[in-house]
Structure formats: structure tokens, C-alpha cells
mmCIF file of C-alpha atoms and ligand atoms in Angstrom:
data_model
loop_
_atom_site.group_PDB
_atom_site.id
_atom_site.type_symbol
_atom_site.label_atom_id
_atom_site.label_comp_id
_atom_site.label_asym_id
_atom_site.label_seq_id
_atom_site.Cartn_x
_atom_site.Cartn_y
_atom_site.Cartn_z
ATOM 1 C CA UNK A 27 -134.290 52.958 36.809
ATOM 2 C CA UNK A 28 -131.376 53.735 34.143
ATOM 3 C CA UNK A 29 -131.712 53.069 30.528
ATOM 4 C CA UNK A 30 -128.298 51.166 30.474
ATOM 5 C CA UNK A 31 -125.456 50.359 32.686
ATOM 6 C CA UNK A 32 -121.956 49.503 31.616
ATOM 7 C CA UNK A 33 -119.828 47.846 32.935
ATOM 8 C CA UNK A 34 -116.147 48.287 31.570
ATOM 9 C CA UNK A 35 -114.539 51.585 30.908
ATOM 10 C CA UNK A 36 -112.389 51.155 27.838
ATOM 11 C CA UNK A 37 -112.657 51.322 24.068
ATOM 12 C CA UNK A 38 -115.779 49.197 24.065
ATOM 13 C CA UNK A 39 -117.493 50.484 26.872
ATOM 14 C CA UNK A 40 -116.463 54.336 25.916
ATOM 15 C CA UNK A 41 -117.717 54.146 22.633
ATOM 16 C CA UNK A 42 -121.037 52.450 23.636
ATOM 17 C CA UNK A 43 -121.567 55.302 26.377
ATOM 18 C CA UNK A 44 -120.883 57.553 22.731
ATOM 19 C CA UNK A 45 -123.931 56.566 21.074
ATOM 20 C CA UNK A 46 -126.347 55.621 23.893
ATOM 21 C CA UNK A 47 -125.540 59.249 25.411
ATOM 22 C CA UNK A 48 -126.323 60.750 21.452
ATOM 23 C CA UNK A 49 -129.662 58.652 21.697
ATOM 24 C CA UNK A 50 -130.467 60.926 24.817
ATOM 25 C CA UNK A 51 -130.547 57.745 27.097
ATOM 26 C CA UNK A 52 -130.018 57.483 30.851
ATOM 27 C CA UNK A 53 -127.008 55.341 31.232
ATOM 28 C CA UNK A 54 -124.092 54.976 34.358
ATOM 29 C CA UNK A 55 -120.657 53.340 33.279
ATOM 30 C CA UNK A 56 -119.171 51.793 35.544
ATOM 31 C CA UNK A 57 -115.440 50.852 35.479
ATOM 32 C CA UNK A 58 -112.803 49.545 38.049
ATOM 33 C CA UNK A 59 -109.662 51.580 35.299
ATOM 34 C CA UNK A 60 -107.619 48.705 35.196
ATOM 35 C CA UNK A 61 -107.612 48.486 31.169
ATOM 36 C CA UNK A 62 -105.984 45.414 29.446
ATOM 37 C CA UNK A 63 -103.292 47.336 27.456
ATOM 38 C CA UNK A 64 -102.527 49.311 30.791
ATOM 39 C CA UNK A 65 -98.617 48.326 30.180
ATOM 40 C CA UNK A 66 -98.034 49.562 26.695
ATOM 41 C CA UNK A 67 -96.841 53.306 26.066
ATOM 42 C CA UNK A 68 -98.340 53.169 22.859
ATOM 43 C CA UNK A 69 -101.755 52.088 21.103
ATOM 44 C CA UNK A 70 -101.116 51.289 17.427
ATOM 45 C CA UNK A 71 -103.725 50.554 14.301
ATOM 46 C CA UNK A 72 -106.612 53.100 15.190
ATOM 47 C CA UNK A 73 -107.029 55.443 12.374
ATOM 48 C CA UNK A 74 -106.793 58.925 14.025
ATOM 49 C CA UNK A 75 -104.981 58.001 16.993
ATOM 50 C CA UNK A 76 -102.284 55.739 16.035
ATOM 51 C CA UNK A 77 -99.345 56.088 18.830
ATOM 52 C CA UNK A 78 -101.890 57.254 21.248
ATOM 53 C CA UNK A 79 -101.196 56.264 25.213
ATOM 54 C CA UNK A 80 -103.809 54.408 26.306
ATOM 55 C CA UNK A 81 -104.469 56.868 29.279
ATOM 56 C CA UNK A 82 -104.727 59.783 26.625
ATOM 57 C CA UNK A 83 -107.148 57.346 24.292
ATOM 58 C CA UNK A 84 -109.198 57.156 27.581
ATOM 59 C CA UNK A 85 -109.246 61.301 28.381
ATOM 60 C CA UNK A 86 -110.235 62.207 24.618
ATOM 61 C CA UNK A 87 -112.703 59.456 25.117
ATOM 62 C CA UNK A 88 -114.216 60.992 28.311
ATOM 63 C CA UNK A 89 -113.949 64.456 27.011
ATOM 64 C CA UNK A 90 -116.523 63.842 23.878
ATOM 65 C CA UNK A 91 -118.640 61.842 26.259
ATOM 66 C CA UNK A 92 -119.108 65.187 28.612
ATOM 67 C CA UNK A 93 -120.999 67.047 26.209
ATOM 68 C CA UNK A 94 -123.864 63.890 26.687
ATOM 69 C CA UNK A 95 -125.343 65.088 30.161
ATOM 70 C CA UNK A 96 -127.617 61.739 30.352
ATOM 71 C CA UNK A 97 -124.118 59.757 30.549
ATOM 72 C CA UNK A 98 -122.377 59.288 34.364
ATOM 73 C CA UNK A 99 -118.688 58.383 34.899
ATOM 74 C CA UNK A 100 -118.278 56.472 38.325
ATOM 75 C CA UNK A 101 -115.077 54.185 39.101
ATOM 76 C CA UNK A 102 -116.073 51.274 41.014
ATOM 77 C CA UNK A 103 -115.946 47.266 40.436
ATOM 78 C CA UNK A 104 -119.270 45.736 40.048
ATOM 79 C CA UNK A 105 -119.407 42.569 42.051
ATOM 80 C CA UNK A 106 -122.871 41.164 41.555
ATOM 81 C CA UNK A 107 -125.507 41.577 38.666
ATOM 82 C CA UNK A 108 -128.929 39.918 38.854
ATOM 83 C CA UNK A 109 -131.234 39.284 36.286
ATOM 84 C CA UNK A 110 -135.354 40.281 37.403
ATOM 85 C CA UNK A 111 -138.293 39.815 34.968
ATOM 86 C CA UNK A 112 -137.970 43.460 33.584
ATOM 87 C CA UNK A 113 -135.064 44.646 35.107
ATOM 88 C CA UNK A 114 -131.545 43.962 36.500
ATOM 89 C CA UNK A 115 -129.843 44.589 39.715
ATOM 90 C CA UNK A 116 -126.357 45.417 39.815
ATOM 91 C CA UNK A 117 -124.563 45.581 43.092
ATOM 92 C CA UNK A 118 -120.754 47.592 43.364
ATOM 93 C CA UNK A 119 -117.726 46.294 45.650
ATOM 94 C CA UNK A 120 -118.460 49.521 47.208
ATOM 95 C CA UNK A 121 -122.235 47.946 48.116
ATOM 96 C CA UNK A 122 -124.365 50.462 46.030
ATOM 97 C CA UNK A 123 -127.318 49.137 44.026
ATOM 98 C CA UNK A 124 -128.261 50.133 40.897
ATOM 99 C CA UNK A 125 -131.434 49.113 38.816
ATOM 100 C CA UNK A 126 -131.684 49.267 34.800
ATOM 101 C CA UNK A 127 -133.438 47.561 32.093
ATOM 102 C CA UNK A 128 -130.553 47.022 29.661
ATOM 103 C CA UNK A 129 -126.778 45.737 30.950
ATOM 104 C CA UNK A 130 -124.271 46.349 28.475
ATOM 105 C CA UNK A 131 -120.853 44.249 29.662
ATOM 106 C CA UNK A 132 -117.347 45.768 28.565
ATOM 107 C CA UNK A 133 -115.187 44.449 30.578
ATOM 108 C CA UNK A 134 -112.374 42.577 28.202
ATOM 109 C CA UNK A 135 -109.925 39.764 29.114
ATOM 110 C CA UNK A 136 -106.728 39.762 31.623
ATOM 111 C CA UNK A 137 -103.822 38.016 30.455
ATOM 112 C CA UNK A 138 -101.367 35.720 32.675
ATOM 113 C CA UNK A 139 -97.985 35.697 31.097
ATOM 114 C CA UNK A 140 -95.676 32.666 30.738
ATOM 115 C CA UNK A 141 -93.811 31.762 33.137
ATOM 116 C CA UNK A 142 -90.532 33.295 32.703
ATOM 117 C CA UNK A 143 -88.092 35.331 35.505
ATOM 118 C CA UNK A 144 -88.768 39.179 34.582
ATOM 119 C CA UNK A 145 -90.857 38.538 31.723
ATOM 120 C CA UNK A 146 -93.070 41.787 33.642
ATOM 121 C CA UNK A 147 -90.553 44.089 33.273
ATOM 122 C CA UNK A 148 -90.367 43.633 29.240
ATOM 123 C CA UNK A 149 -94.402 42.958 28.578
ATOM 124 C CA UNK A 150 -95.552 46.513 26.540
ATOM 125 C CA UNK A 151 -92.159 47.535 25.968
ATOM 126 C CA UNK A 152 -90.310 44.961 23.867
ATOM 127 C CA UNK A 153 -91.896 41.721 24.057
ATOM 128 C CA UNK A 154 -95.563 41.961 23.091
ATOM 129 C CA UNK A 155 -98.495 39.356 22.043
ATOM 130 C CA UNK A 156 -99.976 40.971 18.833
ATOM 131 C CA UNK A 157 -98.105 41.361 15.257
ATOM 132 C CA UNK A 158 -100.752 43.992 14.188
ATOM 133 C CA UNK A 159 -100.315 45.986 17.503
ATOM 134 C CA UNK A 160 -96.593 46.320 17.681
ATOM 135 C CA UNK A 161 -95.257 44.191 14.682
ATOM 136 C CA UNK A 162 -94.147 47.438 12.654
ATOM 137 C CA UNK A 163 -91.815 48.695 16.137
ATOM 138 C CA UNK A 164 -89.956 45.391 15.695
ATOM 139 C CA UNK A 165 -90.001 44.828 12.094
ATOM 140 C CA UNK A 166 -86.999 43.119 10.523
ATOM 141 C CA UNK A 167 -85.465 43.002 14.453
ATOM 142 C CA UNK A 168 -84.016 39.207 16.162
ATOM 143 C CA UNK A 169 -87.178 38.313 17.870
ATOM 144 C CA UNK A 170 -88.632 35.297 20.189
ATOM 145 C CA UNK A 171 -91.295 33.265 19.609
ATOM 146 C CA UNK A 172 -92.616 32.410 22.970
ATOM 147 C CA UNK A 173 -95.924 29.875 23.492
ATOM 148 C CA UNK A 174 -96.882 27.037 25.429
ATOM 149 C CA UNK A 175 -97.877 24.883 22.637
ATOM 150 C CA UNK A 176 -96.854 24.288 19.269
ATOM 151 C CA UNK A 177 -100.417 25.317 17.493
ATOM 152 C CA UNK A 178 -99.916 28.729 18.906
ATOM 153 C CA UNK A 179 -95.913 28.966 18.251
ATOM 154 C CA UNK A 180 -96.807 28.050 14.425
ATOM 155 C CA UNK A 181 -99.777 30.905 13.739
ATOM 156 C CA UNK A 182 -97.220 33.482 15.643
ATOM 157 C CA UNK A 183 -94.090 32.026 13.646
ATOM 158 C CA UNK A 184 -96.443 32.076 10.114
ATOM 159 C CA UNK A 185 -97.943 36.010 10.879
ATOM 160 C CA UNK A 186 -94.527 37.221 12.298
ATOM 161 C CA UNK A 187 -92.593 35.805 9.522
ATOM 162 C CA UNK A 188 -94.051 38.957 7.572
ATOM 163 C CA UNK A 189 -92.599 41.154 10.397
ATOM 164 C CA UNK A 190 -88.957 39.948 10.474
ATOM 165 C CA UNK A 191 -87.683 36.551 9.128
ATOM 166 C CA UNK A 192 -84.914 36.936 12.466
ATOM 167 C CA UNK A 193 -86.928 34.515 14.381
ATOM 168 C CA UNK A 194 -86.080 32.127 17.429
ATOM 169 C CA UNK A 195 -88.721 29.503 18.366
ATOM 170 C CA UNK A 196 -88.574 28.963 22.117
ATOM 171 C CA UNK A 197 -90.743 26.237 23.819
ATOM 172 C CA UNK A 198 -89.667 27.369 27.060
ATOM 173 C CA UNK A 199 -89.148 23.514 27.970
ATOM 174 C CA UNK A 200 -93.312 23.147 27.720
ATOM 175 C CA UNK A 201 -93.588 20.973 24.616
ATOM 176 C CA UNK A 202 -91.177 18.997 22.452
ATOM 177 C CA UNK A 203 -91.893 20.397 18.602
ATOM 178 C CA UNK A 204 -93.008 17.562 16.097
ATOM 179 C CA UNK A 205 -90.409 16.550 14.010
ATOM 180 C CA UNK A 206 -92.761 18.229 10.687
ATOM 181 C CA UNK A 207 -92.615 21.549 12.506
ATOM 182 C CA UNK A 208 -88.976 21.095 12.601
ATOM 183 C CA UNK A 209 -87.928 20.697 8.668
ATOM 184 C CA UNK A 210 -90.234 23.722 8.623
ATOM 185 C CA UNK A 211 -87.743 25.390 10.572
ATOM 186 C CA UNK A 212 -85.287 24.399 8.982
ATOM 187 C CA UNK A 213 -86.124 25.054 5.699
ATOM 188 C CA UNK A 214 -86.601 28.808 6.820
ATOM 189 C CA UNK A 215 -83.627 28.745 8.389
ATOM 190 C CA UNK A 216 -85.765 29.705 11.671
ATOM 191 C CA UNK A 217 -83.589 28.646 15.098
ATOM 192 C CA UNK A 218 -85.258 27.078 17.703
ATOM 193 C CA UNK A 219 -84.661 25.832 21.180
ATOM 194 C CA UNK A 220 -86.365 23.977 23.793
ATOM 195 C CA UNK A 221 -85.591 24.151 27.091
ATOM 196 C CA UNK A 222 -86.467 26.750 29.988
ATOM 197 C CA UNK A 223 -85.697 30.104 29.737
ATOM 198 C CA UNK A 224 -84.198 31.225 32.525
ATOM 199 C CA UNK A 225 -83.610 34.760 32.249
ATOM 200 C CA UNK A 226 -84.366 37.813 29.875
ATOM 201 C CA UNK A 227 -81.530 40.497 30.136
ATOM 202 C CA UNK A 228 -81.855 44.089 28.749
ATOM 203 C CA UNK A 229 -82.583 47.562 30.274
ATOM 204 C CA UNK A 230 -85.587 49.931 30.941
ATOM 205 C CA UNK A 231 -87.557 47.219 29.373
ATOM 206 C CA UNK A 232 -85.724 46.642 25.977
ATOM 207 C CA UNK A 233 -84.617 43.160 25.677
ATOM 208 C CA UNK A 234 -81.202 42.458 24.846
ATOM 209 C CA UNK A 235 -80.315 38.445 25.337
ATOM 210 C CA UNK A 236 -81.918 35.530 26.664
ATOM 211 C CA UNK A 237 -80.719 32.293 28.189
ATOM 212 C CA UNK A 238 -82.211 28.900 28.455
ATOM 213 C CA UNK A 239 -81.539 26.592 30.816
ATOM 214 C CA UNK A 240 -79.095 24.516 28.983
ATOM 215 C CA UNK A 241 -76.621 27.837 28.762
ATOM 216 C CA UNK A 242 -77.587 28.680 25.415
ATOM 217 C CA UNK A 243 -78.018 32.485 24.733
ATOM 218 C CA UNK A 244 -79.749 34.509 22.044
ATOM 219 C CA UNK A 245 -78.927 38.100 21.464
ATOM 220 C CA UNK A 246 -82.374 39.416 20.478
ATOM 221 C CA UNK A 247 -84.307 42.575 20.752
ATOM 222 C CA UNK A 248 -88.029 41.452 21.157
ATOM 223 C CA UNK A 249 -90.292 39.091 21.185
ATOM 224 C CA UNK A 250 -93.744 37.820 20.632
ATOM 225 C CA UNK A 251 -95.648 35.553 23.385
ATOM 226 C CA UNK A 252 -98.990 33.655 23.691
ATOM 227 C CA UNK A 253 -100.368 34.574 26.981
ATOM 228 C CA UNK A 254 -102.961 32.651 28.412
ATOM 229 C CA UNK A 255 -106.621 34.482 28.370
ATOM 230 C CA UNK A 256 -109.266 34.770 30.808
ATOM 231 C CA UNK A 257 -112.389 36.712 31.155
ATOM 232 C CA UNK A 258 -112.086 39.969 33.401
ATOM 233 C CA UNK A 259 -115.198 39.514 35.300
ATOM 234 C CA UNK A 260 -117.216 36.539 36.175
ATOM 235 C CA UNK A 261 -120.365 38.293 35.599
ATOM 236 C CA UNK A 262 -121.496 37.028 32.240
ATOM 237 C CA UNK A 263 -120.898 33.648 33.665
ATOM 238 C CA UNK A 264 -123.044 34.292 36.656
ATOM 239 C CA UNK A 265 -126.081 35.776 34.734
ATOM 240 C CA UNK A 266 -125.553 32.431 32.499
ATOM 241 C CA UNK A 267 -124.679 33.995 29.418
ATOM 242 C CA UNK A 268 -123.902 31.337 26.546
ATOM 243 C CA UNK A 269 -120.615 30.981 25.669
ATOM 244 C CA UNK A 270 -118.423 30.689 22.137
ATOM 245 C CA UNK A 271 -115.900 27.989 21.667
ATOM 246 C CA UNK A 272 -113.052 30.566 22.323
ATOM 247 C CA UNK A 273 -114.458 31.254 25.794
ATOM 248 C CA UNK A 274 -116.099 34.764 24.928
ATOM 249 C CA UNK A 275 -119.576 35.822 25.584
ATOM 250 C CA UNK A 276 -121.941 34.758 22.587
ATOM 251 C CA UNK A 277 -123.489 37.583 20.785
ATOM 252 C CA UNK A 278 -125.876 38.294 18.049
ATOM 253 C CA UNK A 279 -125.020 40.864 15.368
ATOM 254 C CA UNK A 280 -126.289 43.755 17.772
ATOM 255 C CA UNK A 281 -124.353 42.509 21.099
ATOM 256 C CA UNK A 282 -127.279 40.873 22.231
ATOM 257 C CA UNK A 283 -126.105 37.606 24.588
ATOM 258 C CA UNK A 284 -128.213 34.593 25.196
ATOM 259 C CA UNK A 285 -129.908 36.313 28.182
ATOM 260 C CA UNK A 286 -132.638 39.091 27.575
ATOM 261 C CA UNK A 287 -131.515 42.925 28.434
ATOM 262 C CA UNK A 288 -127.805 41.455 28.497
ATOM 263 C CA UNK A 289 -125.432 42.836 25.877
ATOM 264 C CA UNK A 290 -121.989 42.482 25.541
ATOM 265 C CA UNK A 291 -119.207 44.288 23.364
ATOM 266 C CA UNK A 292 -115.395 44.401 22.982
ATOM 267 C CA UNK A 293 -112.547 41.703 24.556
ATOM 268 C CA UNK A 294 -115.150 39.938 26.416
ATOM 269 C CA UNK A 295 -117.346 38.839 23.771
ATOM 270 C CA UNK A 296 -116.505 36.166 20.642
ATOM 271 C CA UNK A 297 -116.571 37.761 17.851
ATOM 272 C CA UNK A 298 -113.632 40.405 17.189
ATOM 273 C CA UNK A 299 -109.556 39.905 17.054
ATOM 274 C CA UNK A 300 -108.711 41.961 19.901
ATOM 275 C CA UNK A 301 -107.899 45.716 18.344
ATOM 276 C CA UNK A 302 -108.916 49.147 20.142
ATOM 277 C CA UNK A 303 -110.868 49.897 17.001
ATOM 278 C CA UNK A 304 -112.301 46.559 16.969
ATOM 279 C CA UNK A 305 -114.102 47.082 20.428
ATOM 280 C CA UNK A 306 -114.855 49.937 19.573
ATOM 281 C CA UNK A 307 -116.907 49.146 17.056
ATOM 282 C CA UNK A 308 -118.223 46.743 18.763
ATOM 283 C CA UNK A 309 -119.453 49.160 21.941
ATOM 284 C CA UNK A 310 -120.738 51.224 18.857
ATOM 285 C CA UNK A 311 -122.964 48.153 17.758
ATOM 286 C CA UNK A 312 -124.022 46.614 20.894
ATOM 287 C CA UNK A 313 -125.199 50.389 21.987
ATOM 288 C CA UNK A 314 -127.357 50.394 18.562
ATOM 289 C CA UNK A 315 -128.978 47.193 19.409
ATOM 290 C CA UNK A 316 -129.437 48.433 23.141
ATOM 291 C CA UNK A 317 -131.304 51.656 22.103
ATOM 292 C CA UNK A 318 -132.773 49.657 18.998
ATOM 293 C CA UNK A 319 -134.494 47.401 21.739
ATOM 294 C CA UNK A 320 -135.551 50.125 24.416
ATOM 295 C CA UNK A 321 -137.225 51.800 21.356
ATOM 296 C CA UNK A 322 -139.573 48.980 20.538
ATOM 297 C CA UNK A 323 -140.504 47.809 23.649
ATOM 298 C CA UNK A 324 -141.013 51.788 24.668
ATOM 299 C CA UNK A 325 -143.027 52.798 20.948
HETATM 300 C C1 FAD B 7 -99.680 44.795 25.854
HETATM 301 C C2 FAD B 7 -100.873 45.065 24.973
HETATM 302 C C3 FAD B 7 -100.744 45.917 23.908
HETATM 303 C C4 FAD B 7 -101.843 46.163 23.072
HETATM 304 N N1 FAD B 7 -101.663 47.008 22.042
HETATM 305 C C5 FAD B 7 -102.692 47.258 21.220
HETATM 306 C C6 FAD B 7 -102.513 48.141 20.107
HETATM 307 O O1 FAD B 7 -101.421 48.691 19.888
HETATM 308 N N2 FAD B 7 -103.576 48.338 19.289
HETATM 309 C C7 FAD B 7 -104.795 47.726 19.490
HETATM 310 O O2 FAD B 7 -105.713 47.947 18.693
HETATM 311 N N3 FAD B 7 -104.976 46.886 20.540
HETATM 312 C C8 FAD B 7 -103.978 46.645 21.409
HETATM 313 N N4 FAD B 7 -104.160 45.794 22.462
HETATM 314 C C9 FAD B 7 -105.487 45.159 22.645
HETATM 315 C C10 FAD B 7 -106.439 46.147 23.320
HETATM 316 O O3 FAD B 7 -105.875 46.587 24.529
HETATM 317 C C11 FAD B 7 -107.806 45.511 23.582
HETATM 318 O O4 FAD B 7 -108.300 44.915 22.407
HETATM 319 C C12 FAD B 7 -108.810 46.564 24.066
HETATM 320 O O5 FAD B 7 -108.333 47.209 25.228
HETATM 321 C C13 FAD B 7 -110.162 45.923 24.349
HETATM 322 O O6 FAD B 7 -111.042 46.899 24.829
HETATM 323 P P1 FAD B 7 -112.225 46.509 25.818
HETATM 324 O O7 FAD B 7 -112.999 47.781 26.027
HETATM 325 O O8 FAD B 7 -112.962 45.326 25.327
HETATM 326 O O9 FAD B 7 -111.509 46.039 27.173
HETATM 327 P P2 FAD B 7 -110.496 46.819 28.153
HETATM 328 O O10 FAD B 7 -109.760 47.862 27.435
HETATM 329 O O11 FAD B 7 -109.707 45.762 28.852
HETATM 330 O O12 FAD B 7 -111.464 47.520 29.193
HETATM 331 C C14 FAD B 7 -112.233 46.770 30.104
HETATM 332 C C15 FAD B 7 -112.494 47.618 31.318
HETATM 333 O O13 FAD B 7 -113.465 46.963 32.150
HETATM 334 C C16 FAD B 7 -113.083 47.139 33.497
HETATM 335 N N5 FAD B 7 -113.722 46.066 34.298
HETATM 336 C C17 FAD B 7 -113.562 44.734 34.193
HETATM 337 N N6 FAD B 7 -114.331 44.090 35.097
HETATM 338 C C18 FAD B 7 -114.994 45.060 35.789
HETATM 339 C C19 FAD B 7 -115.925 45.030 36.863
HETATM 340 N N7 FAD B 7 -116.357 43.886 37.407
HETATM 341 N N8 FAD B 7 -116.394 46.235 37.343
HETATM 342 C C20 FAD B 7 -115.971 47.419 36.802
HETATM 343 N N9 FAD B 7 -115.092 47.488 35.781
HETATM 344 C C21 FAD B 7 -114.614 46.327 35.286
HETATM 345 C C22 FAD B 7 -111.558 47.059 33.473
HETATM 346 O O14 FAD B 7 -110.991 47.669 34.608
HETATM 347 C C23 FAD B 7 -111.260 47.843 32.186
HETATM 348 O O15 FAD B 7 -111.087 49.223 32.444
HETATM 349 C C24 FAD B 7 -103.093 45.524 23.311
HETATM 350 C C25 FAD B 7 -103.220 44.656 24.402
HETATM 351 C C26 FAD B 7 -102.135 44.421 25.211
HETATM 352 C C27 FAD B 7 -102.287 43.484 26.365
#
């Protein structure tokens, strides 16, 4: 019977293996190392490691965790976790079974891209989805404004405009913009276009034009996007943990979900903007209310 299991390997989950390893608890993480920010070369906005690879955030990560001899490291996907009176079960793709008392979930958000030709190739290397992430590499550049609604496009136009006031607003033919957003525009002097885009041209990743479908080009050399969101794992879902309006896993100020034992931390839950340091912080917070808990009902 472990302590705590994690599930979810990355800034959240690391940093809660951190503490609950310091608090001389038995704990496994498990993670299937297929981290959200996977296709950037560089992780921005964490004091200390700012311009760190998220591979390299992940071996430093590992490293302090070693010296904690209660903590294991195994990659595998968890498929199943069921919730007993005093305990849950959690079952691997691999068809191991684990038992624990506390269940901390890590396991963040996977993002589908708009639908765009190419649009891979350029994701983490000149087009991105967060200002505060990569809004300094592209300061003062030509960039896109890519989302499939206008609610979206105007939050990204408003932020970015801090970035670079060389912005294009492109509805990729999803949405016609209201004729308000429009004199907005205009008054900025902000282009915009709204048909299809049809191809993104550059090389090694760095955008250099785009075309829409009514032969328009822009010569540009980024771009912003709204990707569409969805949790990584079903597994809060299945053990019925309440959910927020945005679609994250509830928690308390200590990571707690609605279900007893069931914590949650980082990307997957409601709370945060997602930021390395943010889940960290929250892995750091959810472990405190783990261990916090185990105390009690062990004093
Ligand atoms: C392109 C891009 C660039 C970004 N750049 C920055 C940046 O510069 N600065 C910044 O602060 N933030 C950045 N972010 C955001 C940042 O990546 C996230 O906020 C952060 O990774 C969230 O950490 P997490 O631990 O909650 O989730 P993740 O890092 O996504 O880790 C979740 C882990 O859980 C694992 N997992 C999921 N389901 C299961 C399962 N069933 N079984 C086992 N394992 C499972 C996954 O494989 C993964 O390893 C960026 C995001 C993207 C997409």
C-alpha cells in the first residue's frame, strides 16, 4: 500500500514527488513522458531556469528527486483508477496493479491545433499559443492572430498588442468578425482577413508568409493561435471528479478534488494559467495537502 501515486510526470507531478519524497512518504510516479510543451526548444518565465529545454527541466527535476529513496520513477500510462472505501486501485496499460491511499493526478491538457496545412511543422518554433511563454522571442515582429472565434482572437489581439503592434487578424474562414471588432481594427491600424489559410511557408520551422484562400499573402514571422484544449487522461472523469466551468478538475486550496484521497495539481486542474512555474506550484501544494491529510488520519 503506497502513501501516494502520481500520475503525470511533468512540472506538477515532479515537484509534488519533491515534497512528498522530503515528507519521507512512500510514493510511485507514474508517467507515460509525453509532456505538453514536448515541441518547444525552449521553456521561458521560470525564475532559475528561464531558456531551459523541457527535456533538461525534466533531468534536473529527476536528479533532486534521487536523493528521496521513498520516491519511484516508472514510465507507464495508467489506464484505470478505482476508488475503494480506504484505498484506490490503479491499473497500468502494461496491466500492473497498484494500491495507495492518496492519488495525486498530474497529467495536464493536449492541445489539437487549427486546422491549417503544416501548421505542425511551425507549432514551438515560430507560431506559439502563449504571450507570456514566447511573447518576448517575437516582440515587435509581423505576427498572426490565429483563433476559431472572435472572443478568443480579441483577448490574444488585446495581450499581444503589448508584444508587437505588427498584427494580422486571421479567422481562417471560421467566423465573420462583428462589424464593432472591426473599427477596432481599424482604429489600430491592425489588418485582418477572413478566409482559409491555405498554406504557411518558411523554413526549419520559422515562418516566413502565409496565404489565404482568396490569394492574399502576408509576409510575417510568427504567430499566436488558440488551440483547442482537452484533458490528457480521462481518469478524473471516471473517478467522477467535479468539474470547473473551464473543463479542469475542481480543487480546494490544497489540490483536494470533489472525491476523497483524489488530488489534483498542474494543467489538469482549474485553477492556474498554464506556466511551468505555475504547476509547479501547484504539485508543491497539492503534495502539502496530501501529506497534511495522511498525517491526521495517521496521528
Ligand atoms: C508549445 C508550448 C510552449 C510552452 N511554453 C511554455 C513556456 O515557455 N513557459 C511556461 O511556463 N509554460 C509553457 N507552456 C505550458 C507548459 O508546458 C504547461 O503549463 C506545463 O507543462 C504543465 O505542466 P503539467 O505537469 O501540469 O503537465 P504536463 O507537463 O503536460 O505533464 C503531464 C504528464 O502526464 C503524463 N500523463 C498524462 N496522462 C497519463 C496517464 N494516463 N498515465 C501516465 N502518464 C500520463 C503526460 O505524458 C505528461 O508527461 C508551453 C506549452 C506549449 C504547448
Amino acid at each position: 500500500m503506497l502513501d501516494c501515486m502520481i500520475i503525470g510526470g511533468g512540472p506538477a507531478g515532479l515537484s509534488a514527488a519533491l515534497v512528498l519524497g522530503r515528507a519521507k512518504r512512500r510514493i510511485i510516479l507514474l508517467d507515460d513522458n509525453r509532456p505538453r510543451n514536448a515541441v518547444t526548444r525552449e521553456s521561458h518565465g521560470f525564475i532559475t531556469r528561464d531558456g531551459t529545454t523541457p527535456a533538461e527541466f525534466r533531468r534536473l527535476a529527476h536528479q533532486d528527486i534521487q536523493k528521496y529513496s521513498s520516491v519511484e520513477f516508472r514510465t507507464e500510462r495508467v489506464t484505470d483508477a478505482v476508488r475503494h472505501t480506504d484505498f484506490l486501485e490503479v491499473t497500468t496499460a502494461a496491466g500492473a496493479v497498484y494500491h495507495t491511499k492518496k492519488l495525486l493526478l498530474a497529467t495536464g491538457l493536449k492541445e489539437v491545433l487549427p486546422d491549417i496545412p503544416g501548421i505542425q511543422e511551425y507549432y514551438g518554433r515560430s507560431i506559439f499559443s502563449c504571450p507570456y511563454c514566447d511573447g518576448w522571442e517575437l516582440r515587435d515582429q509581423p505576427l498572426a492572430i490565429i483563433s476559431n472565434d472572435e472572443v478568443h482572437a480579441r483577448h490574444l489581439l488585446v495581450v499581444l498588442w503589448n508584444w508587437s503592434h505588427q498584427l494580422l487578424v486571421c479567422t481562417n474562414g471560421k467566423y465573420a468578425l462583428s462589424l464593432e471588432f472591426k473599427e477596432d481594427l481599424q482604429r489600430k491600424n491592425i489588418s485582418f482577413n477572413e478566409h482559409p489559410i491555405i498554406n504557411l511557408a518558411g523554413h526549419g520551422g520559422q515562418l516566413e508568409r502565409i496565404t489565404f484562400s482568396n490569394h492574399e499573402e502576408a509576409t510575417l514571422t510568427g504567430g499566436f493561435i488558440t488551440p483547442d484544449w482537452f484533458q490528457s487522461s480521462e481518469l478524473g472523469e471516471a473517478l467522477g471528479c467535479a468539474k470547473s466551468h473551464s473543463g479542469g478538475i475542481l480543487i480546494d486550496e490544497f489540490g483536494r478534488t470533489s472525491i476523497p484521497h483524489v488530488y489534483a495539481a498542474g494543467d489538469t486542474s482549474a485553477i492556474a494559467p498554464s506556466q511551468v512555474i505555475i504547476a509547479a506550484g501547484e504539485g508543491s501544494r497539492a503534495a502539502i495537502g496530501v501529506n497534511t491529510d495522511l498525517a491526521h488520519e495517521e496521528f
